[in-house]
Structure formats: C-alpha cells, structure tokens
Short mmCIF file of C-alpha atoms and ligand atoms in Angstrom, two decimals:
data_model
loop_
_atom_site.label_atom_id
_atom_site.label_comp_id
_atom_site.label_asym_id
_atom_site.label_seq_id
_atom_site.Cartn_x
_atom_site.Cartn_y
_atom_site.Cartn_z
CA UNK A 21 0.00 0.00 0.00
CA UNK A 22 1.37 3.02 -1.09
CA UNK A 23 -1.12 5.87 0.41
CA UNK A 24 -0.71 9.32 -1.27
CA UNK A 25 -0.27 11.26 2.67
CA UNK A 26 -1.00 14.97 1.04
CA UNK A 27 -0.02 16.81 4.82
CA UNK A 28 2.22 14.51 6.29
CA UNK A 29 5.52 16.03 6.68
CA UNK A 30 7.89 12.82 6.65
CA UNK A 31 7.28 12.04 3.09
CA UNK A 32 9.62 9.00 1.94
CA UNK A 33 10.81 8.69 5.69
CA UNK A 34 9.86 5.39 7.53
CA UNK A 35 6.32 4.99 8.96
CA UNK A 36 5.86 6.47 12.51
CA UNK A 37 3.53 3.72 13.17
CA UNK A 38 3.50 0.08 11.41
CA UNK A 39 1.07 -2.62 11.71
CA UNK A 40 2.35 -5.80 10.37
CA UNK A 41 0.15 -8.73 9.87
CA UNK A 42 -1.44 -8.13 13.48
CA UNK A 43 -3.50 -10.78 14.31
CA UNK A 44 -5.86 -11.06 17.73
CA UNK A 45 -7.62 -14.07 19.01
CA UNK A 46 -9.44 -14.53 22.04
CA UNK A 47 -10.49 -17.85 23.76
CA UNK A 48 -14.18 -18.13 24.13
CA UNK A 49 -16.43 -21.15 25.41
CA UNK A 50 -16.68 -22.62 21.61
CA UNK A 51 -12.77 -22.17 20.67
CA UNK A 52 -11.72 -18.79 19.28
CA UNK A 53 -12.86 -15.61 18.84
CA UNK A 54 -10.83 -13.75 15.52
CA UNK A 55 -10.79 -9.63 16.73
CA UNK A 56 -8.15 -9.03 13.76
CA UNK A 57 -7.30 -10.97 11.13
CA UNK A 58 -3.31 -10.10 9.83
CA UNK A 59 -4.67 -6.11 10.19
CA UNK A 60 -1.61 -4.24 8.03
CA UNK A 61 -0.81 -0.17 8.18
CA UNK A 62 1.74 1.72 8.06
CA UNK A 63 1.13 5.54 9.76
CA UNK A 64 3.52 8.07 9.08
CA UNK A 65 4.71 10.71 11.11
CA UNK A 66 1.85 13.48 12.29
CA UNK A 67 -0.78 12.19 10.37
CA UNK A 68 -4.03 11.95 11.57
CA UNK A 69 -5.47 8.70 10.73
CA UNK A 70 -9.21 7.88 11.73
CA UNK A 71 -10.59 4.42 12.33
CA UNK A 72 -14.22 3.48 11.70
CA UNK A 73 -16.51 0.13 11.32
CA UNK A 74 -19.05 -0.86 12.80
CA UNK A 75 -19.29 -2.29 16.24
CA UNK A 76 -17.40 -5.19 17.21
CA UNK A 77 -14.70 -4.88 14.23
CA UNK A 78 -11.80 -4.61 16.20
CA UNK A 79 -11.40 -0.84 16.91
CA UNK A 80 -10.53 -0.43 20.05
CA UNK A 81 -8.79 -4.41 19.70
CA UNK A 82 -6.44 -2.23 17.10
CA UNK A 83 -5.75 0.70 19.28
CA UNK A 84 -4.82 -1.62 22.40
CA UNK A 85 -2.48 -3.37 20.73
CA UNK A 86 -0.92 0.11 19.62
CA UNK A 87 -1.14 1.55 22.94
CA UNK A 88 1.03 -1.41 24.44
CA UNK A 89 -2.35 -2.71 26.49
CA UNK A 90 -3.28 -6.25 24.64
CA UNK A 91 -0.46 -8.27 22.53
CA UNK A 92 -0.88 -9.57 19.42
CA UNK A 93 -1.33 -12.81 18.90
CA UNK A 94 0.59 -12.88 15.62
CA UNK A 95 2.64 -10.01 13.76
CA UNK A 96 3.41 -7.06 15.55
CA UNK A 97 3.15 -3.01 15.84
CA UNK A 98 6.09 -1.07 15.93
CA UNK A 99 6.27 2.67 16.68
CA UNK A 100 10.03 4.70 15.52
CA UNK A 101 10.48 1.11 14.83
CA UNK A 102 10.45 -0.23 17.63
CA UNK A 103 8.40 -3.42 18.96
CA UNK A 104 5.21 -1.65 20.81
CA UNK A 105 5.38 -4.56 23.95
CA UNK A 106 3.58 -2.26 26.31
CA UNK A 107 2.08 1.19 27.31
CA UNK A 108 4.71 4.22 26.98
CA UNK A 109 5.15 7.28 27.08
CA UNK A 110 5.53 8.47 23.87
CA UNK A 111 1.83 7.33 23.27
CA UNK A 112 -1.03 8.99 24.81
CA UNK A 113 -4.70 7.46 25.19
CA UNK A 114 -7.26 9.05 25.58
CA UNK A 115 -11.13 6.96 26.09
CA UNK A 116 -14.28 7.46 25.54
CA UNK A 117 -14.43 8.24 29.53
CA UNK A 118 -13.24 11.27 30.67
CA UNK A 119 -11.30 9.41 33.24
CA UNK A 120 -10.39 12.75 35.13
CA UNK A 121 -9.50 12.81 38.73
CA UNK A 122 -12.73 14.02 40.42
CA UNK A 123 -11.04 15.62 43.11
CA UNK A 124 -8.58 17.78 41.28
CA UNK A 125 -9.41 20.80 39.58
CA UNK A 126 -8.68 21.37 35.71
CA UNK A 127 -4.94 22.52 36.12
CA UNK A 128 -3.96 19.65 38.82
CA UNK A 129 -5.62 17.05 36.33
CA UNK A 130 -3.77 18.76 33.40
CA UNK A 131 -0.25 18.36 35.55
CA UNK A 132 -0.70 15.22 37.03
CA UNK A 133 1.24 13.51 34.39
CA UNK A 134 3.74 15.89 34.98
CA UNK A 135 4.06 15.55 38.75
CA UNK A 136 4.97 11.71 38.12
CA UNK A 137 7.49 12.70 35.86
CA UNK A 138 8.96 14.32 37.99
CA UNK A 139 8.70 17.94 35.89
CA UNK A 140 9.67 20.65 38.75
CA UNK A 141 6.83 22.57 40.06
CA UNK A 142 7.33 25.93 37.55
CA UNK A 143 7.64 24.32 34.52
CA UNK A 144 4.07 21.59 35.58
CA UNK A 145 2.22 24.90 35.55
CA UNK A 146 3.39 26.52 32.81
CA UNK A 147 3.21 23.37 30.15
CA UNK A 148 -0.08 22.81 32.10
CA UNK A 149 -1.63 26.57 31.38
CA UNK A 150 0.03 26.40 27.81
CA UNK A 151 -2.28 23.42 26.88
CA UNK A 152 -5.33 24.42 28.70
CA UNK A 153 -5.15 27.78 26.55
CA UNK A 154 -4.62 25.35 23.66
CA UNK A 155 -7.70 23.70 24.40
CA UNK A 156 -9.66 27.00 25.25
CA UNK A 157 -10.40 26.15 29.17
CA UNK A 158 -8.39 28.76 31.04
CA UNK A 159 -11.54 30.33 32.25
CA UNK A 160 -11.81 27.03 33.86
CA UNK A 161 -8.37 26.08 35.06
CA UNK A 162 -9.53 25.80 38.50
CA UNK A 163 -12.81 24.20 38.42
CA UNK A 164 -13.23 21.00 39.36
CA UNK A 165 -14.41 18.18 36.87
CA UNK A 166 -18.09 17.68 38.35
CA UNK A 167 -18.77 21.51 37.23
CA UNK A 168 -17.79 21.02 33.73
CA UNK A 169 -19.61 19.89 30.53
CA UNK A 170 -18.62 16.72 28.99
CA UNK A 171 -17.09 18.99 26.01
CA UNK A 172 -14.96 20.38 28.74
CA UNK A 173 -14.04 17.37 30.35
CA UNK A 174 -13.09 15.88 27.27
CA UNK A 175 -11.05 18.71 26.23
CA UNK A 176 -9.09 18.79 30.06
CA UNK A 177 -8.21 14.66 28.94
CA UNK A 178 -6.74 16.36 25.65
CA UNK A 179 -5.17 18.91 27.33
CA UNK A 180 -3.96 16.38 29.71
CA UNK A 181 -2.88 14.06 27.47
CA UNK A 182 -1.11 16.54 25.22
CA UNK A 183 0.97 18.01 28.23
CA UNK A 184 2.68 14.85 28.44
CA UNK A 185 4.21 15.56 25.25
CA UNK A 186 3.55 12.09 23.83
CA UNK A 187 4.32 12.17 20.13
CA UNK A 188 0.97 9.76 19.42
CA UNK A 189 -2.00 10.21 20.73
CA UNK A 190 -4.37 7.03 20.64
CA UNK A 191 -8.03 8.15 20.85
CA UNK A 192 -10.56 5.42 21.15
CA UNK A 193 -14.34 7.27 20.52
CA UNK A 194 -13.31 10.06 22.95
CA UNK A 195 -16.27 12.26 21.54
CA UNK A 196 -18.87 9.22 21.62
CA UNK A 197 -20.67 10.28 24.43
CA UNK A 198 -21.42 14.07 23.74
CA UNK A 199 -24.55 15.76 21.75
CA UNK A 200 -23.88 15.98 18.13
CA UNK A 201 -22.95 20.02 18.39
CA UNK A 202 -20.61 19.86 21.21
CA UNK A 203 -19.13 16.57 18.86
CA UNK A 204 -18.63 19.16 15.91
CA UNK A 205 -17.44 21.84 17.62
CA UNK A 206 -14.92 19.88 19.65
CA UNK A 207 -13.90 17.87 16.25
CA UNK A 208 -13.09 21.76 14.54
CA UNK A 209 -11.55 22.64 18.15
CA UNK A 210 -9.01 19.14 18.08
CA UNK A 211 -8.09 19.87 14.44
CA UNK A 212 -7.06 23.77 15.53
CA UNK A 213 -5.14 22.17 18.35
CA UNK A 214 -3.53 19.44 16.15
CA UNK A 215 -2.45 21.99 13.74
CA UNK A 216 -0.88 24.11 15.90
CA UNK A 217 1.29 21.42 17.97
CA UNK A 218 1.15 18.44 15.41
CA UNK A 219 0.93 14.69 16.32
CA UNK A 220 0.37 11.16 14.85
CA UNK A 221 -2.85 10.76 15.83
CA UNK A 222 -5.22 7.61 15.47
CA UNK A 223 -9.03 8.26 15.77
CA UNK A 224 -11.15 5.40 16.43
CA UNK A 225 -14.71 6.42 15.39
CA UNK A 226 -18.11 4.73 14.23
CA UNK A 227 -18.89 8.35 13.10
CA UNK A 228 -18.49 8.48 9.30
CA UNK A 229 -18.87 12.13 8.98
CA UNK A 230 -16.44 12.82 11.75
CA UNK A 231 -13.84 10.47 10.32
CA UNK A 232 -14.27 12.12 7.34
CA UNK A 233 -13.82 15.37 8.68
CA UNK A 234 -10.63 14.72 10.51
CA UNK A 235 -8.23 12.44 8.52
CA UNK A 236 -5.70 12.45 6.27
CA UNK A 237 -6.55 9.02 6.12
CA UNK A 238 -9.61 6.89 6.90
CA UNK A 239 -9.24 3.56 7.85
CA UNK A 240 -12.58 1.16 7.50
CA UNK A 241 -12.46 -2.10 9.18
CA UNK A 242 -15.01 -4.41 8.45
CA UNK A 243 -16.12 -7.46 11.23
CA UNK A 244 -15.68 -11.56 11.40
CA UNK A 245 -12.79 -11.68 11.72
CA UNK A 246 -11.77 -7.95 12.38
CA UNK A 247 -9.84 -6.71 9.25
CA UNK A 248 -9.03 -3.80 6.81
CA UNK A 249 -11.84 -3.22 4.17
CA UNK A 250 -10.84 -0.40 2.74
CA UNK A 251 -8.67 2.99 3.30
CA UNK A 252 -9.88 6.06 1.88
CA UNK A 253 -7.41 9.30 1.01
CA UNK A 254 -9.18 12.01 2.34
CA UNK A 255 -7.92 14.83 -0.17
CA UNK A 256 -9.66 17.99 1.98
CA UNK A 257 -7.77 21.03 2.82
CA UNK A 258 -7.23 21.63 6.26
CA UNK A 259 -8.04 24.20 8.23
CA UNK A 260 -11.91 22.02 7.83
CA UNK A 261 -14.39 24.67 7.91
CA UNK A 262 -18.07 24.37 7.37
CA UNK A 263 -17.28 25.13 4.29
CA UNK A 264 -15.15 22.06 3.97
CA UNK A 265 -17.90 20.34 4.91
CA UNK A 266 -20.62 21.66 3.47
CA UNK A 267 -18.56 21.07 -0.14
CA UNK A 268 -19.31 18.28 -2.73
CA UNK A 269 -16.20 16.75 -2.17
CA UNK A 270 -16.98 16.13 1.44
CA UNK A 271 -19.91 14.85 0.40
CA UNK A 272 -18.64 12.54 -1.71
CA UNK A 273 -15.98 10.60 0.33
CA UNK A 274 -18.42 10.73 3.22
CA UNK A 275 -20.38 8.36 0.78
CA UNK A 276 -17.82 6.76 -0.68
CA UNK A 277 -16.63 5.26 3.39
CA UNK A 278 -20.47 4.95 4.33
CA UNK A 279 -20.67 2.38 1.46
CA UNK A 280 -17.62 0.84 2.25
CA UNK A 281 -18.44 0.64 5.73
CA UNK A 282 -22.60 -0.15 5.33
CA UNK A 283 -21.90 -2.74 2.55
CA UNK A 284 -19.74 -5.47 4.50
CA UNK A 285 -22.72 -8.54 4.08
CA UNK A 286 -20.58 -10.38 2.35
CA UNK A 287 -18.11 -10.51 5.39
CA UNK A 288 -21.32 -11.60 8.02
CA UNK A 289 -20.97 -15.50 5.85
CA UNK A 290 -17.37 -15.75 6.83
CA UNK A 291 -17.07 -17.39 9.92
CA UNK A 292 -15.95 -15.56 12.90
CA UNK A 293 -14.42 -18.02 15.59
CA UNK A 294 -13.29 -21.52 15.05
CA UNK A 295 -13.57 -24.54 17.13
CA UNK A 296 -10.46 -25.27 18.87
N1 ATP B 325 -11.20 -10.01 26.08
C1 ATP B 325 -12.00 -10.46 25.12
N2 ATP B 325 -12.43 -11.76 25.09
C2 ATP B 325 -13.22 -12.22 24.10
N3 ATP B 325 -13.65 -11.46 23.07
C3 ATP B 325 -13.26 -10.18 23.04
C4 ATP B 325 -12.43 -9.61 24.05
N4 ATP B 325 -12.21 -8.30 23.74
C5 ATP B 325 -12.88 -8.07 22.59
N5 ATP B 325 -13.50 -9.18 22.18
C6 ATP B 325 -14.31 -9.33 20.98
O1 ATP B 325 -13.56 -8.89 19.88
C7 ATP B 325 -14.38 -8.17 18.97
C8 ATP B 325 -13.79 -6.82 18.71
O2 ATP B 325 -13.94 -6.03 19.90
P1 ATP B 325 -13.58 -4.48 19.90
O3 ATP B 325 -13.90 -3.99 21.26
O4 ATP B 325 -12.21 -4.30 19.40
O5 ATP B 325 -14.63 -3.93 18.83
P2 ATP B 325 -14.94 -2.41 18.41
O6 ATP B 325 -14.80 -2.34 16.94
O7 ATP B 325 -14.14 -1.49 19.23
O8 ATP B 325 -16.49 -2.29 18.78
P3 ATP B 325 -17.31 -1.02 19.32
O9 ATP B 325 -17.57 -0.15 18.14
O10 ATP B 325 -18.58 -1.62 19.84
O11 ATP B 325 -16.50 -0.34 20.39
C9 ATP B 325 -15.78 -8.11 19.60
O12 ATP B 325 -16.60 -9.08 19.01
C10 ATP B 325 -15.54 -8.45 21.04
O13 ATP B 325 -16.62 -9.15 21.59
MG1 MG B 326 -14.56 -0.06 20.69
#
C-alpha cells in the first residue's frame, strides 16, 4: 500500500507507526474468537489517521495493541520502529471516559502527568496553562471536573494528554458520548489544536462524517474476523471549515466510506471463531 499522505511532513521517511500482519484471538467457550485478522498499516509521522466500522470490528482491539495494552497474537506493531510490547510514554490514550481525577481541579488534572514525571513545580504549571489555553479552558483552570460539561471534560483529557508531550495520541471514541454540536465543535476545536502542535494521531470512530472530517486518512475495518476493508485518502484542505464540509467533495468521500463501511454482508458468511 502506497497511500498518497497529502499533509504529512515525513514524506519517503519510515512509517511512525506500522502494523504488520497483526493478528488477535481470544479464547471463548466454543474455541476462538478472531478480533483481527493479519490487520496491516503503516502511519507516518503526524498524520491523523481515523478508524471506523461498525461495532465489534476490532477498533478499540487495534488501538490496544498500539497503545502497548493487549499483545498480538501474531505479527506485531512497531512505533520509531520499535516493537510496541507495552504502554509508553511516547503514546497517549485518551477513552471514551473522561477518566479525570474528580477531586482535582482542571490545572492539577492537566499536571498530574507531569508531577509523576517528575517535571519541577514551575515548569508543571506553565506546560499545564500552555495546553489548557490550547484547548480553550483557562476560564476554567480551577474548576473541578463535576462543574464542567462533557465537552470540557473531554477537552481537560486532551489537554492532559497533550501536556505529556507524547508524540501519538491514541483516541478510542473520545467524543462518543457528547450531543452531536458539542461533537462538531470539539472535532473543529481538536483539528485547531492538532495543527498548531502536530501529532500522529489515530481516531477510532463509528462516526463516518467525523472520520471524514478529521483524517488524512480513513481507515474502514469491516467485522468476522476484524480486518481492513478499505482505506480512503481524504484529499480535503485543512483548516476544515463548514465550508469544507458543506462542499461536494466532502460529500462525496463521506459516501464513498459509508458504502464501504454499510456494505460489509458479504463478510457476516465468513465465519468468525473456530472450534479449537
Ligand atoms: N477479552 C476479550 N475476550 C473475548 N472477546 C473479546 C475480548 N475483547 C474483545 N473481544 C471481541 O472482539 C471483537 C472486537 O472487539 P472491539 O472492542 O475491538 O470492537 P470495536 O470495533 O471497538 O467495537 P465497538 O464499536 O462496539 O466499540 C468483539 O466481538 C468483542 O466481543
Ligand atoms: Mg470499541
């Protein structure tokens, strides 16, 4: 696969990211259940990829294995080229759950990956006010979770997350529980952020407009077993406006993954576990 990556800036250079073959199989009471089936991709550095397929395809199977929390059971995911064989660092995941600490306010939250760094006290605040501002809460740096929206929350996990300074960030639906506005809004709001302090980012999603909207690259997965179907260029310029989505060509792709993603029946006669 060969990808044409319009706006990633390591053209030629080796993938940030590789999946190679990656296979996942769970034991379940009949024999074995096939998550992924020799899933291949290469990522390259600061592009946003998005994931999307429809439930049970292996998403968040995918982004485990990339964020060092399940193994593979065959092939293997390498980040800078390196064997992923366990969380890091360098890669930041951010869930569906705001996973905040309740009882810290914005600003400790945003630091507390700091403080077990071991970052001294001056420099925590002032990486942690530089990404709140970059995530638009510093009217809210010392509010406590429970009095934010779930927009904000989610936004305090990116700010959190980004203050870390992993070079990946692994996001598995992290806008899946929010009212369809606050989704938009915060999808134009992570693309300003992105922009400004680039990543390799990899979007899970069973949103076809917002993967769309976001990638450089979107990734459908189809289900039993859990593999690549398809990967769609997404030729858009960035910034993504309303314009940008409002336009024919948005229009088209967004149909062109929906198909891909709402015509899998073939895949539903292919068995999904096997006897053991
Ligand atoms: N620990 C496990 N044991 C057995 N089966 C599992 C396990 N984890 C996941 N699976 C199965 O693997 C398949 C893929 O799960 P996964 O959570 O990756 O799907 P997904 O695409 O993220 O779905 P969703 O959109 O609903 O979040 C599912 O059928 C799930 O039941
Ligand atoms: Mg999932």
């Amino acid at each position: 696969m060969t990808p044409d990556r319009p706006t990633a800036s390591t053209e030629g250079a080796p993938p940030k990211i590789s999946v190679d073959a990656v296979s996942k199989v769970f034991p379940v009471k009949d024999g074995e259940f096939v998550a992924l089936d020799r899933v291949s991709l290469d990522i390259a550095e600061n592009e946003f990829v998005t994931v999307v397929g429809p439930s049970g395809c292996g998403k968040s199977t995918l982004l485990n294995v990339l964020a060092g929390l399940e193994e593979p059971s065959g092939g293997r995911a390498t980040v800078d080229g390196v064997e992923v064989d366990g969380p890091g660092p360098e890669r930041g995941v951010i869930f569906q759950q705001y996973a905040l600490f309740p009882w810290l306010t914005v600003r400790k939250n945003v630091e507390f990956g700091l403080r077990t760094a071991g970052v001294p006290a001056r420099e925590r605040a002032e990486r942690a006010d530089h990404f709140i501002r970059l995530v638009g809460l510093e009217q809210f740096a010392d509010a406590l979770p429970k009095t934010l929206s779930g927009g904000m929350k989610q936004r305090c996990a990116i700010a959190r997350a980004y203050a870390v300074d992993p070079s990946i960030l692994l996001m598995d639906e992290p806008f899946g529980a929010l009212d369809a506005l606050t989704r938009v809004r915060l999808q134009e709001q992570l693309l300003e952020t992105w922009s400004q302090d680039r990543r390799t980012v990899v979007f899970i999603t069973h949103d076809v407009d917002e993967a769309v909207f976001l990638a450089n690259r979107v990734v459908v997965m189809a289900a039993r077993p859990g593999r690549i179907q398809e990967v769609v260029d997404v030729d858009l310029p960035y910034p993504r406006t309303e314009d940008v989505r409002l336009s024919p060509e948005f229009g088209e792709l967004r149909n062109r993954v929906w198909h891909a993603v709402y015509h899998q029946s073939t895949s539903l006669a292919q068995p999904s576990t096997t006897t053991a």
